[in-house]
Amino acid sequence: MLKGSIVALVTPFNLDGSVNYNELEKLLNYHIDNNTDGIVILGTTGEASTLSFEEEEEIVKFSVSVVNKRVPLIVGSGSNETEKAVRMSKKYSELGADYVLVITPYYNKTNESGLIKHFTMVADEAKCPVIMYNVPGRTGMSISEHAVEVLSKHPNICGIKEASGNMSYASKIAKYLSPDFQMYSGNDDIIVPMMSIGSSGVISVLANIAPKQTHNMVNFCLEGNYIEGNKIQQALLEVANDLFLEVNPIPVKEAMNILGFNVGGYRMPLDYMSEKNKEILKNVISKNKELIF
């Protein structure tokens, strides 16, 4: 069972915009050395939507080699084209991914029956377990409660990353959780509340800069000690919120560069952070530096 603090890893770039594999190797090892329980590559935070298929495949091969089964490696393989999602999920699982993370179709979206067929077709072909990704703020659609009920029974669908921020919805789908179907918070500001209703951890942007504390927060909750977990949640809440001053991953990459990582810039259409927000981020990092490290 996948559980714990799972980082939604950024993709570092060189000055010319190419993938910085030297820094990627450092980041992968940094997270393993600092108690991160799992690593997601090619997700929203990893700017997968602006990577070519060739770049994605190379990042997967490289990451599989570096991680070398020391922690679970989860690879984003979703698409709004079902055949492409099937093909990518099968390919990345064959390359060594431990799990694939599959987003709902976006822009064209779909109806409920189409959504169930979409995830079923992916799960039927993937050679590793599938985690569904519910983030209606980005995709324009949510996985209905009924669809979760149906899909939770598929033998190769092992969980859902729930990133709607809607605790009422999360509470409703929590009834379908079991040892074979887990839920992961997709929002760093409600990790403890989500775990109190059954989540097994978080897929986290915050963990990019605070891996140990995010791990500790989640671990307290897994032990049933929500009071201690909430102390960390509250202490890091301002940092977590300011990592979304602008669209993810702009602030977290800026924060990492401020902290001395070399993750570089962004792929267009993402642009550099405004000076006003950059100053806010610098101040909150300075104020909370002892918590972050």
Short mmCIF file of C-alpha atoms in Angstrom, two decimals:
data_model
loop_
_atom_site.label_atom_id
_atom_site.label_comp_id
_atom_site.label_asym_id
_atom_site.label_seq_id
_atom_site.Cartn_x
_atom_site.Cartn_y
_atom_site.Cartn_z
CA MET A 1 0.00 0.00 0.00
CA LEU A 2 1.37 3.38 -1.04
CA LYS A 3 1.26 5.84 1.86
CA GLY A 4 3.10 8.82 3.31
CA SER A 5 4.46 12.09 1.98
CA ILE A 6 4.78 11.82 -1.79
CA VAL A 7 6.43 14.77 -3.50
CA ALA A 8 5.03 16.15 -6.76
CA LEU A 9 8.49 16.83 -8.13
CA VAL A 10 9.40 19.82 -10.28
CA THR A 11 11.27 19.28 -13.55
CA PRO A 12 14.52 21.27 -13.47
CA PHE A 13 15.59 23.06 -16.65
CA ASN A 14 18.88 24.41 -17.94
CA LEU A 15 19.21 28.01 -19.14
CA ASP A 16 18.46 26.89 -22.70
CA GLY A 17 15.22 25.24 -21.55
CA SER A 18 16.44 21.65 -21.80
CA VAL A 19 15.94 19.20 -18.94
CA ASN A 20 18.69 19.50 -16.33
CA TYR A 21 19.43 15.86 -15.57
CA ASN A 22 22.27 16.64 -13.17
CA GLU A 23 19.86 18.62 -10.98
CA LEU A 24 17.12 16.02 -11.41
CA GLU A 25 19.45 13.36 -10.03
CA LYS A 26 20.27 15.61 -7.07
CA LEU A 27 16.57 16.22 -6.38
CA LEU A 28 15.68 12.53 -6.52
CA ASN A 29 18.47 11.66 -4.08
CA TYR A 30 17.65 14.67 -1.89
CA HIS A 31 14.11 13.44 -1.37
CA ILE A 32 15.16 9.88 -0.65
CA ASP A 33 17.73 11.18 1.88
CA ASN A 34 15.14 13.45 3.54
CA ASN A 35 12.39 10.93 4.29
CA THR A 36 10.09 11.53 1.31
CA ASP A 37 8.00 8.36 1.01
CA GLY A 38 7.36 8.47 -2.74
CA ILE A 39 8.12 10.60 -5.80
CA VAL A 40 5.79 11.74 -8.58
CA ILE A 41 7.37 12.77 -11.86
CA LEU A 42 5.63 14.17 -14.96
CA GLY A 43 2.76 15.63 -12.96
CA THR A 44 1.29 19.12 -12.96
CA THR A 45 4.20 20.40 -10.86
CA GLY A 46 6.61 18.70 -13.26
CA GLU A 47 5.26 20.71 -16.23
CA ALA A 48 4.47 17.51 -18.11
CA SER A 49 2.06 19.30 -20.44
CA THR A 50 4.97 21.15 -22.06
CA LEU A 51 7.37 18.21 -22.32
CA SER A 52 7.68 16.22 -25.52
CA PHE A 53 6.99 12.48 -25.46
CA GLU A 54 10.71 11.88 -26.05
CA GLU A 55 11.61 14.05 -23.05
CA GLU A 56 9.02 12.33 -20.88
CA GLU A 57 10.30 8.89 -21.81
CA GLU A 58 13.89 9.91 -21.07
CA ILE A 59 12.91 11.42 -17.70
CA VAL A 60 11.13 8.18 -16.77
CA LYS A 61 14.10 6.00 -17.76
CA PHE A 62 16.52 8.28 -15.92
CA SER A 63 14.39 8.50 -12.77
CA VAL A 64 13.77 4.75 -12.64
CA SER A 65 17.53 4.21 -12.80
CA VAL A 66 18.39 6.79 -10.13
CA VAL A 67 15.60 5.86 -7.69
CA ASN A 68 16.31 2.16 -8.17
CA LYS A 69 13.29 1.03 -6.09
CA ARG A 70 14.46 2.88 -2.97
CA VAL A 71 11.04 4.56 -2.81
CA PRO A 72 7.95 4.16 -4.99
CA LEU A 73 8.10 6.12 -8.26
CA ILE A 74 4.78 7.40 -9.59
CA VAL A 75 4.64 8.66 -13.18
CA GLY A 76 2.00 10.98 -14.61
CA SER A 77 0.59 9.35 -17.74
CA GLY A 78 -2.80 10.95 -18.24
CA SER A 79 -4.23 12.61 -21.33
CA ASN A 80 -7.55 13.90 -22.62
CA GLU A 81 -7.17 11.34 -25.41
CA THR A 82 -7.93 7.89 -24.01
CA GLU A 83 -5.75 5.98 -26.48
CA LYS A 84 -2.79 8.21 -25.63
CA ALA A 85 -3.35 7.74 -21.89
CA VAL A 86 -3.48 3.97 -22.42
CA ARG A 87 -0.32 4.00 -24.51
CA MET A 88 1.63 6.19 -22.08
CA SER A 89 0.48 4.27 -19.01
CA LYS A 90 1.48 0.97 -20.56
CA LYS A 91 4.82 2.37 -21.75
CA TYR A 92 5.82 3.97 -18.44
CA SER A 93 4.82 0.92 -16.44
CA GLU A 94 6.95 -1.21 -18.73
CA LEU A 95 9.86 1.20 -18.20
CA GLY A 96 9.69 0.62 -14.44
CA ALA A 97 7.14 2.99 -12.92
CA ASP A 98 5.71 1.58 -9.70
CA TYR A 99 2.43 3.45 -10.21
CA VAL A 100 0.93 5.71 -12.87
CA LEU A 101 -1.06 8.84 -12.03
CA VAL A 102 -3.89 9.43 -14.51
CA ILE A 103 -5.77 12.71 -14.70
CA THR A 104 -9.38 13.03 -15.86
CA PRO A 105 -9.84 14.16 -19.47
CA TYR A 106 -9.55 17.94 -19.72
CA TYR A 107 -11.01 20.51 -22.13
CA ASN A 108 -13.06 17.99 -24.12
CA LYS A 109 -13.98 16.38 -20.76
CA THR A 110 -16.60 13.61 -20.95
CA ASN A 111 -19.80 12.23 -19.46
CA GLU A 112 -19.86 9.75 -16.55
CA SER A 113 -19.96 6.61 -18.66
CA GLY A 114 -17.08 7.89 -20.80
CA LEU A 115 -15.04 8.67 -17.70
CA ILE A 116 -15.54 5.18 -16.29
CA LYS A 117 -14.55 3.66 -19.65
CA HIS A 118 -11.51 5.99 -19.86
CA PHE A 119 -10.03 4.88 -16.53
CA THR A 120 -11.04 1.25 -17.10
CA MET A 121 -9.23 1.10 -20.44
CA VAL A 122 -6.08 2.59 -18.90
CA ALA A 123 -6.18 0.24 -15.91
CA ASP A 124 -6.76 -2.79 -18.11
CA GLU A 125 -3.55 -2.13 -20.05
CA ALA A 126 -1.17 -0.64 -17.46
CA LYS A 127 1.35 -3.08 -16.00
CA CYS A 128 1.37 -1.31 -12.65
CA PRO A 129 -1.36 0.09 -10.36
CA VAL A 130 -3.26 3.21 -11.43
CA ILE A 131 -4.00 6.24 -9.24
CA MET A 132 -6.80 8.45 -10.53
CA TYR A 133 -6.31 12.23 -10.31
CA ASN A 134 -9.27 14.46 -9.52
CA VAL A 135 -8.47 18.16 -9.97
CA PRO A 136 -11.55 19.94 -11.37
CA GLY A 137 -9.96 23.37 -10.98
CA ARG A 138 -7.60 22.46 -13.82
CA THR A 139 -9.64 20.02 -15.89
CA GLY A 140 -13.15 21.45 -15.66
CA MET A 141 -14.64 18.16 -14.52
CA SER A 142 -14.78 16.02 -11.38
CA ILE A 143 -14.96 12.28 -10.90
CA SER A 144 -18.51 11.68 -9.70
CA GLU A 145 -19.14 9.78 -6.48
CA HIS A 146 -20.77 6.97 -8.48
CA ALA A 147 -17.76 6.76 -10.82
CA VAL A 148 -15.44 6.48 -7.79
CA GLU A 149 -17.63 3.69 -6.42
CA VAL A 150 -17.44 1.76 -9.70
CA LEU A 151 -13.75 2.37 -10.39
CA SER A 152 -12.64 1.62 -6.82
CA LYS A 153 -13.56 -2.01 -7.53
CA HIS A 154 -11.21 -2.34 -10.51
CA PRO A 155 -8.35 -4.64 -9.47
CA ASN A 156 -5.71 -2.36 -11.01
CA ILE A 157 -7.01 1.00 -9.73
CA CYS A 158 -5.44 1.45 -6.32
CA GLY A 159 -6.41 4.99 -5.36
CA ILE A 160 -7.34 8.57 -6.06
CA LYS A 161 -5.43 11.83 -5.68
CA GLU A 162 -8.19 14.15 -4.48
CA ALA A 163 -7.30 17.76 -5.28
CA SER A 164 -10.66 19.47 -5.46
CA GLY A 165 -10.22 21.03 -2.01
CA ASN A 166 -13.83 20.07 -1.31
CA MET A 167 -13.96 18.27 2.04
CA SER A 168 -17.63 17.42 1.55
CA TYR A 169 -16.84 15.56 -1.67
CA ALA A 170 -13.80 13.89 -0.08
CA SER A 171 -15.93 12.73 2.83
CA LYS A 172 -18.48 11.19 0.45
CA ILE A 173 -15.94 9.18 -1.54
CA ALA A 174 -14.12 8.11 1.64
CA LYS A 175 -16.77 5.42 2.11
CA TYR A 176 -15.20 3.55 -0.83
CA LEU A 177 -11.73 3.37 0.70
CA SER A 178 -10.32 -0.06 1.49
CA PRO A 179 -6.93 -1.77 1.71
CA ASP A 180 -7.10 -1.97 -2.10
CA PHE A 181 -8.24 1.59 -2.77
CA GLN A 182 -6.59 4.55 -1.06
CA MET A 183 -7.05 8.32 -1.14
CA TYR A 184 -4.27 10.92 -1.18
CA SER A 185 -4.69 14.60 -0.45
CA GLY A 186 -3.79 16.80 -3.39
CA ASN A 187 -3.90 19.98 -1.28
CA ASP A 188 -1.15 20.91 1.16
CA ASP A 189 -3.39 23.19 3.22
CA ILE A 190 -5.73 20.35 4.27
CA ILE A 191 -3.40 17.37 4.69
CA VAL A 192 -4.44 16.67 8.29
CA PRO A 193 -8.20 17.08 7.68
CA MET A 194 -7.96 14.77 4.68
CA MET A 195 -6.06 12.16 6.66
CA SER A 196 -8.61 12.37 9.47
CA ILE A 197 -11.25 11.02 7.06
CA GLY A 198 -9.06 8.25 5.69
CA SER A 199 -6.40 9.58 3.32
CA SER A 200 -3.18 7.59 3.33
CA GLY A 201 -0.97 10.59 2.70
CA VAL A 202 -0.42 13.52 0.39
CA ILE A 203 0.90 14.15 -3.10
CA SER A 204 2.57 17.39 -2.20
CA VAL A 205 3.97 20.56 -3.70
CA LEU A 206 5.13 21.70 -0.25
CA ALA A 207 7.35 18.62 0.09
CA ASN A 208 9.62 20.04 -2.63
CA ILE A 209 10.98 22.50 -0.06
CA ALA A 210 9.97 20.89 3.26
CA PRO A 211 10.35 17.14 2.80
CA LYS A 212 11.16 16.20 6.39
CA GLN A 213 8.38 18.26 7.95
CA THR A 214 5.80 17.08 5.44
CA HIS A 215 6.83 13.49 6.11
CA ASN A 216 6.62 14.07 9.87
CA MET A 217 3.16 15.65 9.57
CA VAL A 218 1.83 12.72 7.57
CA ASN A 219 3.54 10.16 9.78
CA PHE A 220 1.95 11.59 12.92
CA CYS A 221 -1.45 11.25 11.25
CA LEU A 222 -0.76 7.69 10.12
CA GLU A 223 -0.03 6.92 13.79
CA GLY A 224 -3.33 8.54 14.80
CA ASN A 225 -1.64 11.53 16.44
CA TYR A 226 -3.58 14.30 14.69
CA ILE A 227 -2.74 16.86 17.37
CA GLU A 228 0.99 16.71 16.61
CA GLY A 229 0.31 16.47 12.89
CA ASN A 230 -1.84 19.58 13.04
CA LYS A 231 0.90 21.51 14.84
CA ILE A 232 3.10 21.04 11.77
CA GLN A 233 0.17 21.76 9.45
CA GLN A 234 -0.47 25.09 11.16
CA ALA A 235 3.22 26.00 11.35
CA LEU A 236 3.67 25.48 7.60
CA LEU A 237 0.28 26.78 6.48
CA GLU A 238 1.53 30.21 5.41
CA VAL A 239 4.33 28.63 3.39
CA ALA A 240 1.94 26.14 1.79
CA ASN A 241 -0.51 28.88 0.85
CA ASP A 242 2.17 31.17 -0.59
CA LEU A 243 3.37 28.38 -2.87
CA PHE A 244 0.13 29.12 -4.74
CA LEU A 245 0.44 32.90 -4.99
CA GLU A 246 0.58 32.23 -8.72
CA VAL A 247 -0.21 29.15 -10.77
CA ASN A 248 1.73 26.03 -9.77
CA PRO A 249 4.66 25.39 -10.28
CA ILE A 250 5.80 29.01 -10.68
CA PRO A 251 6.07 29.80 -6.93
CA VAL A 252 7.58 26.48 -5.84
CA LYS A 253 10.33 26.64 -8.48
CA GLU A 254 11.03 30.24 -7.44
CA ALA A 255 11.17 29.12 -3.80
CA MET A 256 13.58 26.30 -4.65
CA ASN A 257 15.88 28.67 -6.51
CA ILE A 258 15.78 31.06 -3.53
CA LEU A 259 16.78 28.16 -1.27
CA GLY A 260 19.79 27.28 -3.42
CA PHE A 261 18.46 24.58 -5.70
CA ASN A 262 19.13 25.00 -9.41
CA VAL A 263 15.77 24.16 -10.96
CA GLY A 264 15.84 26.95 -13.52
CA GLY A 265 12.85 28.55 -15.18
CA TYR A 266 9.69 27.36 -16.90
CA ARG A 267 8.30 26.20 -20.19
CA MET A 268 6.00 28.73 -21.84
CA PRO A 269 3.25 29.71 -21.35
CA LEU A 270 4.43 29.77 -17.72
CA ASP A 271 6.43 32.90 -16.97
CA TYR A 272 8.53 34.23 -14.13
CA MET A 273 6.87 35.33 -10.91
CA SER A 274 5.92 38.97 -10.46
CA GLU A 275 8.34 41.02 -8.36
CA LYS A 276 5.61 41.76 -5.83
CA ASN A 277 4.80 38.10 -5.26
CA LYS A 278 8.46 37.14 -5.34
CA GLU A 279 9.11 39.52 -2.46
CA ILE A 280 6.20 38.02 -0.49
CA LEU A 281 7.62 34.53 -1.11
CA LYS A 282 11.14 35.55 -0.08
CA ASN A 283 9.82 36.97 3.17
CA VAL A 284 7.77 33.92 4.09
CA ILE A 285 10.71 31.62 3.31
CA SER A 286 13.07 33.75 5.40
CA LYS A 287 10.61 33.78 8.29
CA ASN A 288 10.10 30.00 8.17
CA LYS A 289 13.55 28.80 7.10
CA GLU A 290 14.13 26.82 10.29
CA LEU A 291 10.87 24.95 9.71
CA ILE A 292 11.66 24.22 6.09
CA PHE A 293 15.09 22.72 6.75
#
